[in-house]
PDB file of C-alpha atoms in Angstrom:
ATOM      1  CA  SER A   1       9.196  -0.952  30.258  1.00  0.00           C
ATOM      2  CA  GLN A   2       7.131  -0.438  27.135  1.00  0.00           C
ATOM      3  CA  LYS A   3       6.743  -3.837  25.624  1.00  0.00           C
ATOM      4  CA  ILE A   4       4.866  -5.055  22.586  1.00  0.00           C
ATOM      5  CA  GLU A   5       5.005  -8.754  21.839  1.00  0.00           C
ATOM      6  CA  GLN A   6       4.225 -10.437  18.572  1.00  0.00           C
ATOM      7  CA  ASN A   7       4.716 -14.056  17.639  1.00  0.00           C
ATOM      8  CA  SER A   8       8.205 -14.228  16.161  1.00  0.00           C
ATOM      9  CA  GLU A   9       7.493 -17.510  14.416  1.00  0.00           C
ATOM     10  CA  ALA A  10       6.314 -17.215  10.847  1.00  0.00           C
ATOM     11  CA  LEU A  11       2.693 -18.016  10.154  1.00  0.00           C
ATOM     12  CA  ASN A  12       2.071 -20.203   7.103  1.00  0.00           C
ATOM     13  CA  ILE A  13      -1.489 -20.572   5.868  1.00  0.00           C
ATOM     14  CA  GLN A  14      -3.274 -21.734   2.749  1.00  0.00           C
ATOM     15  CA  GLU A  15      -4.785 -19.337   0.269  1.00  0.00           C
ATOM     16  CA  GLY A  16      -8.395 -18.577   1.081  1.00  0.00           C
ATOM     17  CA  LYS A  17      -8.046 -19.189   4.806  1.00  0.00           C
ATOM     18  CA  THR A  18      -8.190 -16.551   7.522  1.00  0.00           C
ATOM     19  CA  ALA A  19      -4.883 -15.458   8.994  1.00  0.00           C
ATOM     20  CA  THR A  20      -4.888 -14.300  12.617  1.00  0.00           C
ATOM     21  CA  LEU A  21      -1.928 -12.436  14.087  1.00  0.00           C
ATOM     22  CA  THR A  22      -1.565 -11.527  17.748  1.00  0.00           C
ATOM     23  CA  CYS A  23      -0.192  -8.437  19.469  1.00  0.00           C
ATOM     24  CA  ASN A  24       0.153  -8.465  23.251  1.00  0.00           C
ATOM     25  CA  TYR A  25       1.243  -5.500  25.322  1.00  0.00           C
ATOM     26  CA  THR A  26       2.274  -5.007  28.925  1.00  0.00           C
ATOM     27  CA  ASN A  27       1.843  -2.293  31.528  1.00  0.00           C
ATOM     28  CA  TYR A  28      -0.420   0.490  30.377  1.00  0.00           C
ATOM     29  CA  SER A  29      -3.227   0.262  27.848  1.00  0.00           C
ATOM     30  CA  PRO A  30      -2.649   2.699  24.994  1.00  0.00           C
ATOM     31  CA  ALA A  31      -5.162   5.143  23.601  1.00  0.00           C
ATOM     32  CA  TYR A  32      -4.882   3.256  20.303  1.00  0.00           C
ATOM     33  CA  LEU A  33      -2.959   0.535  18.519  1.00  0.00           C
ATOM     34  CA  GLN A  34      -1.734   0.603  14.945  1.00  0.00           C
ATOM     35  CA  TRP A  35      -1.002  -2.151  12.471  1.00  0.00           C
ATOM     36  CA  TYR A  36       1.507  -1.869   9.638  1.00  0.00           C
ATOM     37  CA  ARG A  37       2.565  -4.065   6.760  1.00  0.00           C
ATOM     38  CA  GLN A  38       6.204  -4.367   5.761  1.00  0.00           C
ATOM     39  CA  ASP A  39       7.477  -6.004   2.593  1.00  0.00           C
ATOM     40  CA  PRO A  40      11.139  -7.089   2.237  1.00  0.00           C
ATOM     41  CA  GLY A  41      13.417  -4.141   1.555  1.00  0.00           C
ATOM     42  CA  ARG A  42      10.622  -1.600   2.070  1.00  0.00           C
ATOM     43  CA  GLY A  43       9.430   0.668   4.823  1.00  0.00           C
ATOM     44  CA  PRO A  44       6.343  -0.172   6.903  1.00  0.00           C
ATOM     45  CA  VAL A  45       2.999   0.913   5.478  1.00  0.00           C
ATOM     46  CA  PHE A  46       0.100   1.885   7.735  1.00  0.00           C
ATOM     47  CA  LEU A  47      -2.966  -0.361   7.570  1.00  0.00           C
ATOM     48  CA  LEU A  48      -5.323   0.260  10.462  1.00  0.00           C
ATOM     49  CA  LEU A  49      -5.688   2.123  13.735  1.00  0.00           C
ATOM     50  CA  ILE A  50      -8.035   0.981  16.491  1.00  0.00           C
ATOM     51  CA  ARG A  51      -8.847   3.106  19.518  1.00  0.00           C
ATOM     52  CA  GLU A  52      -9.294   1.810  23.050  1.00  0.00           C
ATOM     53  CA  ASN A  53     -13.051   2.400  22.959  1.00  0.00           C
ATOM     54  CA  GLU A  54     -13.428   0.439  19.714  1.00  0.00           C
ATOM     55  CA  LYS A  55     -13.785  -3.299  20.033  1.00  0.00           C
ATOM     56  CA  GLU A  56     -13.399  -3.991  16.343  1.00  0.00           C
ATOM     57  CA  LYS A  57     -12.425  -2.202  13.134  1.00  0.00           C
ATOM     58  CA  ARG A  58     -12.700  -3.409   9.558  1.00  0.00           C
ATOM     59  CA  LYS A  59     -11.168  -2.394   6.257  1.00  0.00           C
ATOM     60  CA  GLU A  60     -11.940  -4.560   3.258  1.00  0.00           C
ATOM     61  CA  ARG A  61     -10.566  -8.031   4.125  1.00  0.00           C
ATOM     62  CA  LEU A  62      -8.823  -6.784   7.262  1.00  0.00           C
ATOM     63  CA  LYS A  63     -10.256  -6.838  10.767  1.00  0.00           C
ATOM     64  CA  VAL A  64      -8.610  -5.676  13.975  1.00  0.00           C
ATOM     65  CA  THR A  65      -9.844  -6.198  17.527  1.00  0.00           C
ATOM     66  CA  PHE A  66      -8.713  -4.534  20.736  1.00  0.00           C
ATOM     67  CA  ASP A  67      -9.252  -6.186  24.122  1.00  0.00           C
ATOM     68  CA  THR A  68      -8.023  -3.951  26.950  1.00  0.00           C
ATOM     69  CA  THR A  69      -8.805  -6.642  29.523  1.00  0.00           C
ATOM     70  CA  LEU A  70      -6.566  -9.197  27.840  1.00  0.00           C
ATOM     71  CA  LYS A  71      -4.137  -6.437  26.747  1.00  0.00           C
ATOM     72  CA  GLN A  72      -4.263  -7.849  23.278  1.00  0.00           C
ATOM     73  CA  SER A  73      -5.038  -6.937  19.694  1.00  0.00           C
ATOM     74  CA  LEU A  74      -5.845  -9.477  17.002  1.00  0.00           C
ATOM     75  CA  PHE A  75      -5.317  -8.792  13.315  1.00  0.00           C
ATOM     76  CA  HIS A  76      -7.292 -10.909  10.854  1.00  0.00           C
ATOM     77  CA  ILE A  77      -6.967 -11.223   7.091  1.00  0.00           C
ATOM     78  CA  THR A  78      -9.909 -13.087   5.593  1.00  0.00           C
ATOM     79  CA  ALA A  79      -9.794 -14.897   2.247  1.00  0.00           C
ATOM     80  CA  SER A  80      -6.014 -14.582   2.307  1.00  0.00           C
ATOM     81  CA  GLN A  81      -4.034 -14.356  -0.913  1.00  0.00           C
ATOM     82  CA  PRO A  82      -0.342 -14.916  -1.724  1.00  0.00           C
ATOM     83  CA  ALA A  83      -0.068 -11.137  -2.155  1.00  0.00           C
ATOM     84  CA  ASP A  84      -0.835 -10.800   1.575  1.00  0.00           C
ATOM     85  CA  SER A  85       2.514 -12.428   2.366  1.00  0.00           C
ATOM     86  CA  ALA A  86       4.520  -9.878   4.339  1.00  0.00           C
ATOM     87  CA  THR A  87       5.567  -8.995   7.868  1.00  0.00           C
ATOM     88  CA  TYR A  88       2.897  -7.327   9.981  1.00  0.00           C
ATOM     89  CA  LEU A  89       3.854  -4.956  12.768  1.00  0.00           C
ATOM     90  CA  CYS A  90       1.875  -3.765  15.744  1.00  0.00           C
ATOM     91  CA  ALA A  91       2.633  -0.384  17.343  1.00  0.00           C
ATOM     92  CA  ARG A  92       1.406   1.682  20.278  1.00  0.00           C
ATOM     93  CA  PRO A  93       2.012   5.267  21.417  1.00  0.00           C
ATOM     94  CA  PRO A  94       3.324   6.194  24.881  1.00  0.00           C
ATOM     95  CA  PRO A  95       0.924   6.924  27.748  1.00  0.00           C
ATOM     96  CA  GLY A  96      -1.061  10.014  26.850  1.00  0.00           C
ATOM     97  CA  GLY A  97      -0.546   9.590  23.128  1.00  0.00           C
ATOM     98  CA  GLY A  98       1.975  11.215  20.817  1.00  0.00           C
ATOM     99  CA  ASN A  99       4.197  10.064  17.999  1.00  0.00           C
ATOM    100  CA  LYS A 100       6.869   8.083  19.873  1.00  0.00           C
ATOM    101  CA  LEU A 101       5.576   4.740  18.673  1.00  0.00           C
ATOM    102  CA  THR A 102       6.841   1.487  20.141  1.00  0.00           C
ATOM    103  CA  PHE A 103       6.777  -1.353  17.636  1.00  0.00           C
ATOM    104  CA  GLY A 104       6.582  -5.076  18.058  1.00  0.00           C
ATOM    105  CA  THR A 105       9.096  -7.258  16.246  1.00  0.00           C
ATOM    106  CA  GLY A 106       6.459  -8.266  13.717  1.00  0.00           C
ATOM    107  CA  THR A 107       5.060 -11.556  12.506  1.00  0.00           C
ATOM    108  CA  GLN A 108       5.897 -12.882   9.055  1.00  0.00           C
ATOM    109  CA  LEU A 109       2.895 -14.223   7.179  1.00  0.00           C
ATOM    110  CA  LYS A 110       3.250 -16.585   4.225  1.00  0.00           C
ATOM    111  CA  VAL A 111       0.169 -17.431   2.216  1.00  0.00           C
ATOM    112  CA  GLU A 112       0.663 -20.529   0.103  1.00  0.00           C
ATOM    113  CA  LEU A 113      -1.245 -21.639  -2.970  1.00  0.00           C
TER     114      LEU A 113
ATOM    115  CA  ASN B   1       3.710  14.069  -3.763  1.00  0.00           C
ATOM    116  CA  ALA B   2       6.676  11.832  -2.933  1.00  0.00           C
ATOM    117  CA  GLY B   3       5.911  11.269   0.774  1.00  0.00           C
ATOM    118  CA  VAL B   4       9.080  10.497   2.766  1.00  0.00           C
ATOM    119  CA  THR B   5      12.324  10.279   0.815  1.00  0.00           C
ATOM    120  CA  GLN B   6      15.509   8.810   2.243  1.00  0.00           C
ATOM    121  CA  THR B   7      18.973   8.879   0.730  1.00  0.00           C
ATOM    122  CA  PRO B   8      21.128   6.958   0.204  1.00  0.00           C
ATOM    123  CA  LYS B   9      19.485   3.539  -0.090  1.00  0.00           C
ATOM    124  CA  PHE B  10      22.698   1.664   0.621  1.00  0.00           C
ATOM    125  CA  GLN B  11      25.951   2.711   2.292  1.00  0.00           C
ATOM    126  CA  VAL B  12      29.119   0.997   3.450  1.00  0.00           C
ATOM    127  CA  LEU B  13      31.280   2.835   5.971  1.00  0.00           C
ATOM    128  CA  LYS B  14      34.554   2.080   7.630  1.00  0.00           C
ATOM    129  CA  THR B  15      34.717   2.193  11.410  1.00  0.00           C
ATOM    130  CA  GLY B  16      35.302   5.758  12.540  1.00  0.00           C
ATOM    131  CA  GLN B  17      33.936   7.424   9.419  1.00  0.00           C
ATOM    132  CA  SER B  18      31.132   9.922   9.615  1.00  0.00           C
ATOM    133  CA  MET B  19      28.118  10.355   7.410  1.00  0.00           C
ATOM    134  CA  THR B  20      24.664  11.879   7.231  1.00  0.00           C
ATOM    135  CA  LEU B  21      21.508  10.005   6.317  1.00  0.00           C
ATOM    136  CA  GLN B  22      19.075  12.325   4.612  1.00  0.00           C
ATOM    137  CA  CYS B  23      15.312  12.397   5.126  1.00  0.00           C
ATOM    138  CA  ALA B  24      12.808  14.736   3.523  1.00  0.00           C
ATOM    139  CA  GLN B  25       9.008  14.818   3.575  1.00  0.00           C
ATOM    140  CA  ASP B  26       6.627  16.891   1.469  1.00  0.00           C
ATOM    141  CA  MET B  27       3.452  16.419   3.520  1.00  0.00           C
ATOM    142  CA  ASN B  28       4.039  19.370   5.864  1.00  0.00           C
ATOM    143  CA  HIS B  29       4.097  17.015   8.846  1.00  0.00           C
ATOM    144  CA  GLU B  30       5.159  18.402  12.204  1.00  0.00           C
ATOM    145  CA  TYR B  31       6.552  15.163  13.571  1.00  0.00           C
ATOM    146  CA  MET B  32       9.526  13.277  12.184  1.00  0.00           C
ATOM    147  CA  SER B  33      11.371  10.281  13.586  1.00  0.00           C
ATOM    148  CA  TRP B  34      14.345   8.037  12.944  1.00  0.00           C
ATOM    149  CA  TYR B  35      14.194   4.310  13.659  1.00  0.00           C
ATOM    150  CA  ARG B  36      16.654   1.504  13.246  1.00  0.00           C
ATOM    151  CA  GLN B  37      15.545  -2.031  12.481  1.00  0.00           C
ATOM    152  CA  ASP B  38      17.606  -5.035  13.452  1.00  0.00           C
ATOM    153  CA  PRO B  39      16.742  -8.737  13.184  1.00  0.00           C
ATOM    154  CA  GLY B  40      14.783  -9.876  16.228  1.00  0.00           C
ATOM    155  CA  MET B  41      14.727  -6.355  17.695  1.00  0.00           C
ATOM    156  CA  GLY B  42      12.046  -4.685  15.653  1.00  0.00           C
ATOM    157  CA  LEU B  43      11.962  -0.963  15.020  1.00  0.00           C
ATOM    158  CA  ARG B  44      13.640   1.107  17.723  1.00  0.00           C
ATOM    159  CA  LEU B  45      13.322   4.871  17.987  1.00  0.00           C
ATOM    160  CA  ILE B  46      16.616   6.783  17.756  1.00  0.00           C
ATOM    161  CA  HIS B  47      15.581  10.458  17.734  1.00  0.00           C
ATOM    162  CA  TYR B  48      12.449  12.369  16.944  1.00  0.00           C
ATOM    163  CA  SER B  49      11.308  15.916  16.343  1.00  0.00           C
ATOM    164  CA  VAL B  50       7.999  17.653  17.033  1.00  0.00           C
ATOM    165  CA  GLY B  51       8.783  20.607  14.791  1.00  0.00           C
ATOM    166  CA  ALA B  52      11.538  22.758  13.339  1.00  0.00           C
ATOM    167  CA  GLY B  53      14.169  23.493  15.972  1.00  0.00           C
ATOM    168  CA  ILE B  54      12.879  20.868  18.422  1.00  0.00           C
ATOM    169  CA  THR B  55      14.398  17.413  18.783  1.00  0.00           C
ATOM    170  CA  ASP B  56      14.516  14.778  21.497  1.00  0.00           C
ATOM    171  CA  GLN B  57      16.045  11.400  22.162  1.00  0.00           C
ATOM    172  CA  GLY B  58      14.356   8.079  21.648  1.00  0.00           C
ATOM    173  CA  GLU B  59      15.226   4.630  22.953  1.00  0.00           C
ATOM    174  CA  VAL B  60      18.678   4.234  21.332  1.00  0.00           C
ATOM    175  CA  PRO B  61      20.181   7.719  20.745  1.00  0.00           C
ATOM    176  CA  ASN B  62      23.859   7.060  21.512  1.00  0.00           C
ATOM    177  CA  GLY B  63      26.170   7.601  18.543  1.00  0.00           C
ATOM    178  CA  TYR B  64      23.629   9.622  16.574  1.00  0.00           C
ATOM    179  CA  ASN B  65      22.895  13.333  16.246  1.00  0.00           C
ATOM    180  CA  VAL B  66      19.948  15.088  14.634  1.00  0.00           C
ATOM    181  CA  SER B  67      18.847  18.608  13.860  1.00  0.00           C
ATOM    182  CA  ARG B  68      15.663  20.042  12.357  1.00  0.00           C
ATOM    183  CA  SER B  69      16.165  23.388  10.696  1.00  0.00           C
ATOM    184  CA  THR B  70      13.130  23.091   8.400  1.00  0.00           C
ATOM    185  CA  THR B  71       9.792  21.286   8.529  1.00  0.00           C
ATOM    186  CA  GLU B  72      10.763  19.196   5.502  1.00  0.00           C
ATOM    187  CA  ASP B  73      14.195  17.844   6.451  1.00  0.00           C
ATOM    188  CA  PHE B  74      15.417  15.715   9.342  1.00  0.00           C
ATOM    189  CA  PRO B  75      18.969  14.426   8.776  1.00  0.00           C
ATOM    190  CA  LEU B  76      20.587  11.784  10.979  1.00  0.00           C
ATOM    191  CA  ARG B  77      24.326  12.088  11.587  1.00  0.00           C
ATOM    192  CA  LEU B  78      26.723   9.348  12.577  1.00  0.00           C
ATOM    193  CA  LEU B  79      29.811  11.116  13.898  1.00  0.00           C
ATOM    194  CA  SER B  80      32.079   8.071  14.244  1.00  0.00           C
ATOM    195  CA  ALA B  81      30.559   4.922  12.816  1.00  0.00           C
ATOM    196  CA  ALA B  82      30.833   1.647  14.718  1.00  0.00           C
ATOM    197  CA  PRO B  83      30.018  -1.922  13.583  1.00  0.00           C
ATOM    198  CA  SER B  84      27.131  -1.917  16.096  1.00  0.00           C
ATOM    199  CA  GLN B  85      25.472   0.723  13.932  1.00  0.00           C
ATOM    200  CA  THR B  86      25.113  -1.712  11.052  1.00  0.00           C
ATOM    201  CA  SER B  87      21.366  -1.719  10.536  1.00  0.00           C
ATOM    202  CA  VAL B  88      18.500  -0.602   8.355  1.00  0.00           C
ATOM    203  CA  TYR B  89      17.432   2.955   9.134  1.00  0.00           C
ATOM    204  CA  PHE B  90      13.946   4.299   8.562  1.00  0.00           C
ATOM    205  CA  CYS B  91      12.720   7.840   8.685  1.00  0.00           C
ATOM    206  CA  ALA B  92       9.042   8.494   9.393  1.00  0.00           C
ATOM    207  CA  SER B  93       6.723  11.464   9.599  1.00  0.00           C
ATOM    208  CA  ASN B  94       3.343  11.958  11.282  1.00  0.00           C
ATOM    209  CA  ASN B  95       0.656  14.564  11.183  1.00  0.00           C
ATOM    210  CA  ARG B  96       0.054  16.758  14.238  1.00  0.00           C
ATOM    211  CA  ARG B  97      -2.207  14.204  15.890  1.00  0.00           C
ATOM    212  CA  GLY B  98       0.665  11.723  15.898  1.00  0.00           C
ATOM    213  CA  THR B  99      -1.321   8.884  14.468  1.00  0.00           C
ATOM    214  CA  GLU B 100      -0.567   7.277  11.095  1.00  0.00           C
ATOM    215  CA  ALA B 101       3.189   7.222  10.417  1.00  0.00           C
ATOM    216  CA  PHE B 102       4.552   7.455   6.893  1.00  0.00           C
ATOM    217  CA  PHE B 103       7.885   5.714   6.397  1.00  0.00           C
ATOM    218  CA  GLY B 104      10.644   6.155   3.884  1.00  0.00           C
ATOM    219  CA  GLN B 105      12.136   3.268   1.924  1.00  0.00           C
ATOM    220  CA  GLY B 106      15.011   2.844   4.333  1.00  0.00           C
ATOM    221  CA  THR B 107      18.809   3.085   4.249  1.00  0.00           C
ATOM    222  CA  ARG B 108      20.782  -0.114   4.631  1.00  0.00           C
ATOM    223  CA  LEU B 109      24.023   0.791   6.394  1.00  0.00           C
ATOM    224  CA  THR B 110      26.973  -1.527   6.859  1.00  0.00           C
ATOM    225  CA  VAL B 111      29.914  -0.504   9.033  1.00  0.00           C
ATOM    226  CA  VAL B 112      33.035  -2.592   8.529  1.00  0.00           C
TER     227      VAL B 112
END
């Protein structure tokens, strides 16, 4: 089955620290992985896409890694701020690509002052 | 440019009633999808479409119908609502390459 696993427990960190969220997948390695942010009562918003031949991708304070050996992606937020508090979702396409994304359940991040 | 627009935002239905959740996008995207989001289950794909006149089933299609007569619109129909369909529904659209998905604001549906 197509499975994406994210830590269901909320992650609480202090402002200014680096938050690290994990996304593990089973079976096949996808052509890419995507990360989304979701705020309460809102739809997910796309943040980053990392392809299987990219080890690391950065966007401002965000960094994503992709390890096809471990079947894992890590999502980092450096210098975290309370405004970063949200649920972060990982998603992958089916084998061969396409738009039928499978999402993880998401990890809730709380950044405290 | 509104992106993906869903209506209504909230809806309460009685068991057995029917209704249509509306979804429209103004980005000329080929691909459109419907997901439901339940606590602990994440987003699950209900139906999707790769273009006008073409639809296919996702992971949890039972109890839902879709059609795609135009590129812009992708309505989701519940023919006979059941309490198990209580959920938050999201519509999404993608460009042809099927990468970044744009989501609507969601419809919170309660079936009593």
